[in-house]
Coordinates of C-alpha atoms in Angstrom, one line a residue:
Chain C
M1 CA 136.9 109.1 131.8
S2 CA 137.9 107.2 128.6
D3 CA 135.1 104.7 128.7
L4 CA 132.7 107.4 129.8
R5 CA 133.6 109.2 126.7
S6 CA 133.0 106.1 124.7
L7 CA 129.4 106.2 125.9
Y8 CA 129.0 109.9 125.8
Q9 CA 130.7 110.8 122.5
E10 CA 130.5 114.3 121.2
I11 CA 127.9 113.2 118.6
I12 CA 125.7 111.8 121.4
V13 CA 126.0 114.9 123.5
D14 CA 125.3 117.0 120.4
H15 CA 122.2 115.0 119.4
N16 CA 121.0 115.1 123.0
K17 CA 121.3 118.9 123.2
H18 CA 120.0 119.5 119.6
P19 CA 117.9 116.5 118.7
R20 CA 117.1 116.3 114.9
N21 CA 113.6 115.8 113.6
F22 CA 112.4 116.6 117.1
H23 CA 108.8 117.5 116.3
R24 CA 105.4 116.0 115.6
L25 CA 104.4 115.2 112.0
P26 CA 100.9 116.5 111.5
D27 CA 100.3 114.3 108.5
A28 CA 101.9 111.2 109.9
N29 CA 100.1 108.0 109.0
R30 CA 102.0 105.8 111.5
A31 CA 102.8 106.7 115.2
A32 CA 103.6 104.9 118.4
E33 CA 104.4 105.7 122.0
G34 CA 107.3 104.2 123.7
D35 CA 107.7 104.1 127.5
N36 CA 110.4 103.1 129.8
P37 CA 108.7 103.4 133.2
L38 CA 111.8 102.6 135.2
C39 CA 113.7 105.6 133.8
G40 CA 110.7 107.8 133.2
D41 CA 111.6 107.9 129.5
R42 CA 108.7 108.5 127.2
L43 CA 108.6 109.3 123.5
T44 CA 106.4 109.2 120.5
V45 CA 107.6 108.4 117.0
Y46 CA 105.8 109.7 114.0
V47 CA 106.2 108.3 110.5
K48 CA 104.8 109.4 107.2
M49 CA 104.8 106.3 104.9
A50 CA 104.2 106.6 101.1
D51 CA 104.6 103.8 98.6
G52 CA 106.1 101.6 101.3
V53 CA 108.9 104.1 102.0
I54 CA 109.5 106.2 105.1
R55 CA 109.1 109.7 103.7
E56 CA 109.3 111.6 106.9
I57 CA 110.0 110.7 110.5
G58 CA 109.9 112.7 113.7
F59 CA 109.8 112.2 117.4
V60 CA 108.9 114.0 120.6
G61 CA 109.3 113.1 124.3
T62 CA 111.6 113.2 127.3
G63 CA 114.5 110.9 128.2
C64 CA 118.1 110.5 129.0
A65 CA 120.9 111.5 126.6
I66 CA 121.3 108.0 125.3
S67 CA 117.6 107.5 124.5
K68 CA 117.3 111.0 123.0
A69 CA 120.4 110.8 120.9
S70 CA 119.6 107.4 119.8
A71 CA 116.1 108.5 118.7
S72 CA 117.6 111.5 116.9
L73 CA 120.2 109.5 115.1
M74 CA 117.6 106.9 114.2
T75 CA 115.4 109.4 112.5
E76 CA 118.3 110.6 110.4
S77 CA 119.2 107.1 109.3
M78 CA 115.6 106.0 108.6
A79 CA 114.4 108.6 106.0
G80 CA 113.9 106.9 102.6
K81 CA 114.0 103.4 104.0
T82 CA 111.4 100.8 103.1
E83 CA 109.9 98.8 105.9
Q84 CA 112.1 95.9 105.2
E85 CA 115.2 98.1 105.2
A86 CA 114.1 99.6 108.5
D87 CA 113.7 96.2 110.0
A88 CA 117.2 95.2 108.8
L89 CA 118.7 98.3 110.2
F90 CA 116.9 97.7 113.5
E91 CA 118.4 94.2 113.7
R92 CA 121.9 95.4 113.0
F93 CA 121.6 98.3 115.4
H94 CA 120.3 96.0 118.1
A95 CA 123.1 93.5 117.6
M96 CA 125.6 96.3 118.0
V97 CA 124.2 97.8 121.2
V98 CA 123.6 94.5 123.0
G99 CA 127.0 93.4 121.9
S100 CA 126.1 90.2 120.0
D101 CA 127.9 91.7 117.0
R102 CA 131.4 92.5 118.4
Q103 CA 132.7 94.0 115.2
I104 CA 134.1 97.4 116.0
R105 CA 132.9 98.8 112.7
S106 CA 129.4 97.8 112.0
G107 CA 129.1 99.8 108.8
L108 CA 126.3 101.7 110.6
G109 CA 127.9 105.1 110.0
K110 CA 127.0 107.7 112.7
L111 CA 125.0 105.1 114.6
E112 CA 128.3 103.5 115.5
A113 CA 128.6 106.3 118.1
L114 CA 126.2 104.2 120.2
A115 CA 128.3 101.1 120.2
G116 CA 129.7 102.1 123.6
V117 CA 126.4 101.3 125.1
R118 CA 127.3 97.6 125.1
E119 CA 129.7 98.3 127.9
F120 CA 126.8 99.7 130.0
P121 CA 124.2 96.9 129.9
V122 CA 121.8 98.8 132.1
R123 CA 121.6 101.5 129.4
V124 CA 120.8 99.2 126.5
K125 CA 117.1 99.8 126.9
C126 CA 117.6 103.5 126.7
A127 CA 119.4 103.1 123.4
T128 CA 116.7 100.8 122.0
L129 CA 113.6 102.6 123.2
A130 CA 113.1 104.7 120.0
W131 CA 113.9 101.8 117.8
H132 CA 111.3 99.5 119.4
T133 CA 108.8 102.3 119.2
L134 CA 109.5 102.8 115.5
R135 CA 109.1 99.1 114.9
T136 CA 105.7 99.2 116.7
A137 CA 104.7 102.2 114.7
L138 CA 105.5 100.5 111.4
K139 CA 103.8 97.2 112.4
T140 CA 100.8 98.3 114.4
P141 CA 99.8 101.9 113.8
G142 CA 98.8 103.6 117.0
G143 CA 100.5 101.1 119.4
T144 CA 102.5 101.6 122.6
V145 CA 105.7 99.9 123.4
S146 CA 107.5 99.4 126.6
T147 CA 111.1 98.3 127.0
E148 CA 110.5 97.1 130.6
Chain V
M1 CA 133.5 119.6 190.5
K2 CA 136.0 118.2 188.2
R3 CA 133.9 115.2 187.7
G4 CA 130.9 117.3 186.9
N5 CA 132.8 119.0 184.2
E6 CA 133.9 115.7 182.7
I7 CA 130.4 114.5 182.6
L8 CA 129.3 117.7 180.9
A9 CA 132.1 117.3 178.4
L10 CA 131.0 113.7 177.7
E11 CA 127.4 114.8 177.2
A12 CA 128.6 117.4 174.7
I13 CA 130.5 114.9 172.5
R14 CA 128.0 112.1 172.7
P15 CA 126.1 113.0 169.5
S16 CA 129.3 112.7 167.3
L17 CA 130.1 109.4 165.8
D18 CA 133.5 107.9 165.2
V19 CA 132.6 107.3 161.6
E20 CA 136.0 106.2 160.4
R21 CA 135.9 103.5 163.1
L22 CA 132.4 102.3 162.4
R23 CA 133.2 102.1 158.7
E24 CA 135.5 99.3 159.5
D25 CA 132.5 97.3 160.7
F26 CA 131.2 97.3 157.1
P27 CA 133.3 95.0 155.0
I28 CA 131.7 96.1 151.7
L29 CA 132.9 99.7 152.2
R30 CA 136.4 98.6 151.5
R31 CA 135.7 97.4 148.0
K32 CA 136.4 99.3 144.8
V33 CA 134.0 100.0 142.0
G34 CA 135.7 100.3 138.6
G35 CA 138.9 101.0 140.4
K36 CA 137.4 103.8 142.6
S37 CA 136.6 103.6 146.2
L38 CA 132.9 102.8 146.7
V39 CA 130.9 105.8 147.8
Y40 CA 127.5 104.3 148.8
L41 CA 124.8 106.9 148.8
D42 CA 121.8 104.6 148.0
N43 CA 120.9 103.8 151.6
A44 CA 117.2 104.5 151.1
A45 CA 117.2 101.5 148.7
T46 CA 119.0 99.3 151.0
T47 CA 121.7 99.7 153.6
Q48 CA 125.0 97.8 153.8
K49 CA 125.5 95.3 156.6
P50 CA 127.9 95.4 159.5
R51 CA 130.1 92.4 160.3
A52 CA 127.9 91.9 163.4
V53 CA 125.0 91.0 161.2
I54 CA 126.9 89.0 158.6
E55 CA 128.7 87.0 161.4
T56 CA 125.5 86.4 163.3
I57 CA 123.8 84.9 160.3
R58 CA 126.8 82.8 159.4
R59 CA 127.1 81.6 163.0
Y60 CA 123.4 80.8 163.2
Y61 CA 123.6 78.5 160.1
A62 CA 126.9 77.1 161.3
T63 CA 125.9 76.3 164.8
S64 CA 122.1 76.6 165.5
N65 CA 120.1 76.0 162.3
A66 CA 116.8 74.2 163.0
N67 CA 113.1 74.8 162.6
V68 CA 111.3 76.9 165.2
H69 CA 108.4 76.2 167.5
R70 CA 108.4 72.5 166.7
G71 CA 111.2 70.2 167.8
V72 CA 112.1 69.2 171.3
H73 CA 115.7 68.9 170.3
T74 CA 118.5 71.3 171.4
L75 CA 119.0 73.0 168.1
S76 CA 115.3 73.7 167.6
D77 CA 115.2 75.2 171.0
R78 CA 118.2 77.4 170.2
A79 CA 116.7 78.5 166.9
T80 CA 113.4 79.2 168.6
R81 CA 115.0 81.2 171.3
G82 CA 117.0 83.3 168.8
Y83 CA 113.9 83.9 166.8
E84 CA 111.9 85.0 169.8
E85 CA 114.7 87.1 171.2
A86 CA 114.6 89.0 167.9
R87 CA 110.9 89.7 168.5
V88 CA 111.7 91.1 172.0
R89 CA 114.4 93.2 170.5
V90 CA 112.1 94.6 167.8
A91 CA 109.4 95.3 170.4
R92 CA 111.9 97.3 172.4
F93 CA 113.1 99.1 169.3
L94 CA 109.6 100.3 168.6
N95 CA 108.7 100.6 172.2
A96 CA 105.7 98.3 171.7
R97 CA 103.6 97.4 174.7
E98 CA 103.9 93.7 174.1
D99 CA 106.2 91.3 172.2
R100 CA 103.2 89.6 170.6
E101 CA 102.3 92.9 168.8
I102 CA 105.3 92.2 166.6
V103 CA 104.7 90.1 163.5
F104 CA 107.6 89.0 161.4
V105 CA 107.0 89.4 157.6
R106 CA 109.2 89.6 154.5
G107 CA 109.4 93.4 154.6
A108 CA 107.3 96.6 154.8
T109 CA 105.5 95.6 151.6
E110 CA 104.3 92.4 153.0
A111 CA 103.3 94.1 156.3
I112 CA 101.1 96.6 154.4
N113 CA 99.6 93.8 152.2
L114 CA 98.8 91.9 155.4
V115 CA 96.9 94.8 156.9
A116 CA 95.2 95.6 153.6
Q117 CA 93.9 92.1 153.3
S118 CA 93.2 91.1 156.9
F119 CA 92.2 94.5 158.4
G120 CA 91.2 96.7 155.4
R121 CA 89.3 94.3 153.3
P122 CA 86.8 93.1 155.9
R123 CA 85.9 96.6 157.0
L124 CA 85.7 98.4 153.6
R125 CA 82.5 98.5 151.7
R126 CA 81.1 100.4 148.7
G127 CA 80.7 104.0 149.7
D128 CA 83.6 103.8 152.2
E129 CA 86.9 105.6 151.8
M130 CA 90.5 104.7 152.3
L131 CA 92.9 107.6 152.7
I132 CA 96.5 107.7 151.6
T133 CA 98.9 110.5 150.4
V134 CA 100.3 111.2 147.0
M135 CA 103.9 110.8 148.4
E136 CA 103.5 107.1 149.2
H137 CA 105.8 104.4 147.9
H138 CA 104.0 102.1 145.5
S139 CA 103.9 99.5 148.3
N140 CA 101.6 101.8 150.2
I141 CA 99.4 102.5 147.2
V142 CA 98.9 99.3 145.2
P143 CA 97.8 97.0 148.1
W144 CA 95.0 99.6 148.8
Q145 CA 94.0 99.9 145.2
M146 CA 93.6 96.1 145.2
V147 CA 91.5 96.2 148.3
C148 CA 89.4 99.1 147.0
A149 CA 88.9 97.2 143.7
A150 CA 87.7 94.1 145.6
T151 CA 85.4 96.0 148.0
G152 CA 84.1 99.0 145.9
A153 CA 85.6 101.5 148.4
A154 CA 87.1 104.7 147.1
L155 CA 90.8 105.5 147.4
K156 CA 91.3 109.2 148.4
V157 CA 94.6 110.9 148.2
V158 CA 96.2 113.8 150.2
P159 CA 98.2 116.1 147.9
V160 CA 101.6 117.7 148.6
H161 CA 102.9 121.2 148.4
G162 CA 105.6 122.1 145.8
D163 CA 108.3 121.9 148.5
G164 CA 107.4 118.3 149.3
E165 CA 105.4 119.0 152.5
L166 CA 102.1 117.2 152.9
D167 CA 99.1 119.5 152.6
I168 CA 97.9 119.0 156.1
V169 CA 94.8 121.1 155.6
A170 CA 93.7 118.9 152.7
Y171 CA 94.4 115.9 154.9
G172 CA 92.0 117.3 157.5
E173 CA 89.4 117.9 154.8
R174 CA 89.7 114.5 153.4
L175 CA 89.1 112.7 156.7
S176 CA 85.4 112.2 156.5
H177 CA 82.7 110.1 158.1
R178 CA 83.3 107.7 155.2
T179 CA 87.0 107.2 155.9
R180 CA 87.7 103.8 157.3
L181 CA 91.5 103.7 157.4
V182 CA 94.5 106.0 156.8
A183 CA 97.8 104.7 155.5
V184 CA 100.7 107.2 155.4
T185 CA 104.4 107.2 155.2
H186 CA 106.5 108.4 158.1
V187 CA 109.3 109.6 155.8
S188 CA 109.0 110.0 152.1
N189 CA 111.4 107.7 150.3
A190 CA 111.6 110.0 147.3
L191 CA 112.0 113.4 149.0
G192 CA 113.0 112.7 152.6
T193 CA 110.0 114.7 154.0
V194 CA 109.2 113.7 157.5
N195 CA 105.5 113.8 157.9
P196 CA 103.8 115.1 161.1
I197 CA 102.4 111.7 161.7
R198 CA 101.7 112.2 165.4
E199 CA 99.4 115.1 164.5
M200 CA 97.9 113.1 161.7
I201 CA 97.2 110.1 163.9
G202 CA 95.6 112.4 166.4
M203 CA 93.3 113.9 163.8
A204 CA 92.3 110.5 162.5
H205 CA 91.8 109.1 165.9
G206 CA 89.5 112.0 166.7
R207 CA 87.2 110.4 164.2
N208 CA 87.9 106.9 165.3
I209 CA 89.8 106.2 162.1
P210 CA 92.8 103.8 162.5
V211 CA 96.1 104.6 161.0
L212 CA 98.9 102.5 159.4
V213 CA 102.3 104.1 159.2
D214 CA 104.8 103.0 156.6
G215 CA 108.1 103.3 158.5
A216 CA 110.4 101.8 155.9
Q217 CA 112.3 105.1 155.5
A218 CA 111.9 106.3 159.0
A219 CA 113.2 103.4 161.1
P220 CA 116.8 103.9 160.0
H221 CA 116.8 107.7 160.7
V222 CA 114.2 108.6 163.3
K223 CA 113.5 107.2 166.8
V224 CA 110.2 105.4 166.5
D225 CA 108.0 105.0 169.6
V226 CA 104.7 103.4 168.5
R227 CA 103.1 104.1 171.9
E228 CA 103.9 107.7 171.8
L229 CA 102.7 107.9 168.2
G230 CA 99.6 106.0 169.0
C231 CA 99.5 104.4 165.5
D232 CA 97.5 101.3 165.0
F233 CA 100.0 99.7 162.7
Y234 CA 103.7 100.4 161.9
A235 CA 105.7 98.6 159.1
F236 CA 109.4 98.6 158.4
S237 CA 112.0 96.5 156.5
G238 CA 115.0 94.9 158.0
H239 CA 117.3 95.6 155.1
K240 CA 116.9 99.4 155.4
V241 CA 118.1 99.3 159.1
Y242 CA 121.4 97.5 158.4
G243 CA 119.8 94.1 158.6
P244 CA 119.3 91.3 156.0
T245 CA 116.8 91.3 153.1
G246 CA 113.7 89.2 153.4
I247 CA 112.8 90.1 156.9
G248 CA 110.5 92.9 158.1
V249 CA 108.2 93.9 160.8
L250 CA 104.5 94.6 161.2
Y251 CA 103.6 96.2 164.6
G252 CA 99.9 96.0 165.3
K253 CA 97.9 96.9 168.4
R254 CA 97.0 93.7 170.1
E255 CA 93.3 94.3 169.9
H256 CA 93.5 94.7 166.1
L257 CA 95.7 91.7 165.6
E258 CA 93.5 89.5 167.7
A259 CA 90.4 90.6 165.8
M260 CA 92.0 90.1 162.4
P261 CA 91.7 86.9 160.3
P262 CA 94.9 85.2 159.3
Y263 CA 96.6 86.5 156.1
Q264 CA 98.0 83.1 154.9
G265 CA 97.2 79.6 156.0
G266 CA 99.8 76.9 156.8
G267 CA 102.0 75.5 159.5
D268 CA 102.9 77.5 162.6
M269 CA 99.7 79.6 162.4
I270 CA 97.5 76.8 163.7
L271 CA 96.8 75.2 167.1
R272 CA 94.8 72.2 165.8
V273 CA 93.8 71.1 162.3
T274 CA 91.2 68.5 161.3
I275 CA 89.9 68.2 157.8
E276 CA 86.7 69.8 158.9
R277 CA 88.1 72.8 160.8
T278 CA 91.2 74.5 162.0
T279 CA 91.8 76.5 165.2
Y280 CA 94.2 79.3 164.6
N281 CA 97.2 80.0 166.8
E282 CA 97.3 83.0 169.0
I283 CA 99.0 86.3 167.9
P284 CA 101.6 86.9 166.5
Y285 CA 101.9 83.3 165.2
K286 CA 98.5 83.5 163.6
F287 CA 100.2 85.7 161.0
E288 CA 103.4 83.7 160.5
A289 CA 102.3 80.8 158.4
G290 CA 105.1 78.5 157.2
T291 CA 108.7 78.3 158.4
P292 CA 109.7 81.9 158.9
N293 CA 112.9 83.7 158.0
I294 CA 114.7 82.6 161.2
A295 CA 118.1 83.6 160.1
G296 CA 116.7 86.9 158.9
A297 CA 115.0 87.6 162.2
I298 CA 118.2 86.8 164.1
G299 CA 120.2 89.0 161.7
L300 CA 117.7 91.8 162.2
C301 CA 118.1 91.4 166.0
A302 CA 121.9 91.9 165.5
A303 CA 121.4 94.9 163.3
L304 CA 119.1 96.6 165.8
G305 CA 121.5 95.8 168.6
Y306 CA 124.3 97.3 166.5
L307 CA 122.3 100.4 165.8
D308 CA 121.4 100.8 169.5
D309 CA 125.0 100.3 170.5
I310 CA 126.1 103.1 168.1
G311 CA 123.2 105.2 169.4
R312 CA 120.2 106.2 167.3
E313 CA 120.4 109.8 168.4
A314 CA 124.0 110.0 167.4
V315 CA 123.3 108.4 164.1
A316 CA 120.4 110.8 163.5
A317 CA 122.5 113.8 164.4
H318 CA 125.3 112.7 162.1
E319 CA 122.9 112.1 159.2
R320 CA 121.3 115.4 159.8
E321 CA 124.7 117.1 159.5
L322 CA 125.5 115.2 156.3
L323 CA 122.2 116.1 154.8
D324 CA 122.7 119.8 155.7
Y325 CA 126.1 119.8 154.2
A326 CA 124.9 118.0 151.0
T327 CA 121.9 120.3 150.7
E328 CA 124.3 123.3 150.8
T329 CA 127.0 121.9 148.5
V330 CA 124.9 120.2 145.9
G331 CA 122.4 123.0 145.9
E332 CA 125.2 125.5 145.0
I333 CA 126.0 123.6 141.7
P334 CA 124.8 125.6 138.8
G335 CA 121.7 124.1 137.2
V336 CA 120.9 121.9 140.1
R337 CA 117.4 122.2 141.6
L338 CA 116.7 120.4 144.9
V339 CA 113.4 118.5 144.9
G340 CA 111.8 118.3 148.3
T341 CA 112.8 121.1 150.7
A342 CA 110.4 120.4 153.5
R343 CA 111.4 121.9 156.9
E344 CA 111.6 118.4 158.4
K345 CA 113.7 116.0 156.4
A346 CA 115.6 112.8 157.0
G347 CA 118.5 111.2 155.2
I348 CA 117.5 112.0 151.6
L349 CA 118.5 114.5 149.0
S350 CA 116.6 114.4 145.8
F351 CA 117.5 116.7 142.9
V352 CA 117.4 117.4 139.2
M353 CA 119.9 119.1 136.9
E354 CA 119.1 121.4 134.0
G355 CA 120.1 119.7 130.8
V356 CA 121.3 116.4 132.4
H357 CA 118.9 113.6 132.8
P358 CA 119.1 111.8 136.2
H359 CA 119.9 108.5 134.4
D360 CA 123.0 110.0 132.7
L361 CA 124.0 111.6 136.0
G362 CA 123.7 108.2 137.6
T363 CA 126.0 106.6 135.0
V364 CA 128.6 109.3 135.3
L365 CA 128.6 109.1 139.1
D366 CA 128.8 105.3 139.0
H367 CA 131.9 105.7 136.9
E368 CA 133.3 107.7 139.8
G369 CA 132.4 105.0 142.3
V370 CA 129.4 106.9 143.6
A371 CA 126.2 104.9 143.9
I372 CA 123.0 106.9 143.9
R373 CA 119.5 106.1 142.8
T374 CA 117.9 107.6 139.7
G375 CA 114.4 107.3 138.5
H376 CA 110.9 107.6 140.0
H377 CA 111.8 105.9 143.3
C378 CA 108.7 103.7 143.2
A379 CA 106.7 106.8 143.8
M380 CA 105.3 107.5 140.3
P381 CA 102.1 109.4 141.5
L382 CA 104.4 111.8 143.5
M383 CA 106.6 112.3 140.4
D384 CA 103.5 113.1 138.4
A385 CA 102.3 115.5 141.0
L386 CA 105.7 117.3 140.9
G387 CA 105.8 117.2 137.1
L388 CA 109.0 115.3 137.0
P389 CA 109.8 112.1 135.1
A390 CA 112.6 111.2 137.5
T391 CA 115.1 112.6 140.0
A392 CA 118.5 111.7 141.2
R393 CA 118.5 110.7 144.9
A394 CA 121.4 110.6 147.3
S395 CA 120.5 108.9 150.6
F396 CA 122.7 108.8 153.7
G397 CA 123.5 106.2 156.3
M398 CA 125.5 106.1 159.5
Y399 CA 128.8 105.3 157.7
N400 CA 128.7 108.2 155.2
T401 CA 131.2 111.0 155.5
R402 CA 131.6 114.6 154.4
A403 CA 134.3 113.5 152.0
E404 CA 131.8 111.2 150.3
V405 CA 129.4 114.2 149.9
D406 CA 132.4 116.0 148.3
A407 CA 132.8 113.0 145.9
L408 CA 129.2 113.3 145.0
V409 CA 129.6 117.0 144.3
E410 CA 132.7 116.4 142.2
G411 CA 130.8 113.7 140.3
I412 CA 128.0 116.1 139.5
W413 CA 130.5 118.6 138.2
K414 CA 132.0 115.8 136.0
A415 CA 128.6 115.1 134.7
R416 CA 128.2 118.7 133.7
E417 CA 131.6 118.5 131.9
V418 CA 130.7 115.3 130.0
L419 CA 127.1 116.1 129.1
L420 CA 126.8 119.9 128.8

């Protein structure tokens, strides 16, 4: 149970049940679809960029608790970030969930709740789906990403 | 009189299996997963192997390994005999008329590809139709898409009802004067639905349309008699009937196999080769280019022997009982919805749970030592038709027990606790 709880922390369960920014952005100027065909996870990330800064971000879709909570937490942490800052956060988050950065405290705030994923290698792609999708949205407006 | 009663008593107990004893034949069932006893409920993906299979393969490599159909030396003769005995055993398993109607392939997937390329492709033209069902595994969809793309034929699809039963009326309507071939699964790998293939074959044959049956999920659960079914082709995989991976079977009616061009070229499938021309070998060797999976065939022979020793009817009855028990106990859990409730089912319980994604359920169950499959089960068109991205699937084998179903149920309750 203990390591299950390290994966499914309260904050993950909460964000799965009540995802934040879980809506379309009608005036988004960047968007991308992410797809994890093996799991059947599919989500779309919407971004409204202005002056090189993420003003608003939202997502819709279906997926497991890890992918949904990760998407929800991501949207909370991305508001107000420049594209470069978003990229840097992506790298640090990625390093945390794949386990290449073994520091217990990554200085990632709430996102640290997803650190437990590194003990479940088959679930890493769930945790990173929204992040890859956001990256695609920022780089190639209108693109589709797959974590397969 | 006394003797008569004894015989009656024996008859009555025959269907029950000594599951605890046969579990000892499967070494892997003793292992732990994360400190918990393994509860293996992913038999539709692959079954575990009894010691008889593991030992037969080990013994083959340790004492008899050689190439087949070539050498005059002792070992080559032994390997050849083992390989051909396996063919005889498979022919008996399917009740084929002749041993040469059995072609060894890598698995059901390769068997279907072989028929698609060597039987389907030459007879399909623009304007023709190929008929499959929406509940097929990708391996009985994609080979036909490839052949249709190459020939210009149209791929037609039989829908399913909401309960996972095939729409047999729609099937009848889609059989047309343009239909050249039907390919249908005997048992759905995602839902467990047993299709009325005998009736379906009869309907197709009424229009002189040949039928391929994908038996990958049926062979472990249902007694298959290809002569009684009358199918033109039947495919199954060794690893789903307690045999090794990398070996499978294509049964084809002799007249079809003889008329079909080879699938692959190479050694063993020829009689004579000159640079100008090649004379192909007779069936089944015409379809077995290259050194075959000899150890695999011999291992499959041991698996089918093991299954027959246990008794296929007894195994089917035991699995039926487990499925009924699981249907009842899993179905009672709040928020659980069973997916696929056809009248005829075999070995598979698919379900979804309100508020818990199958993937998360799979992770929690794995933590409890319970192995199930989660996802689309290589049947994405079926998932789309049912409006589901994924399901959780528990699938049963001869060695599963009611206690293991209880462990599944407890695991699902735990998932509710963790995730809701």
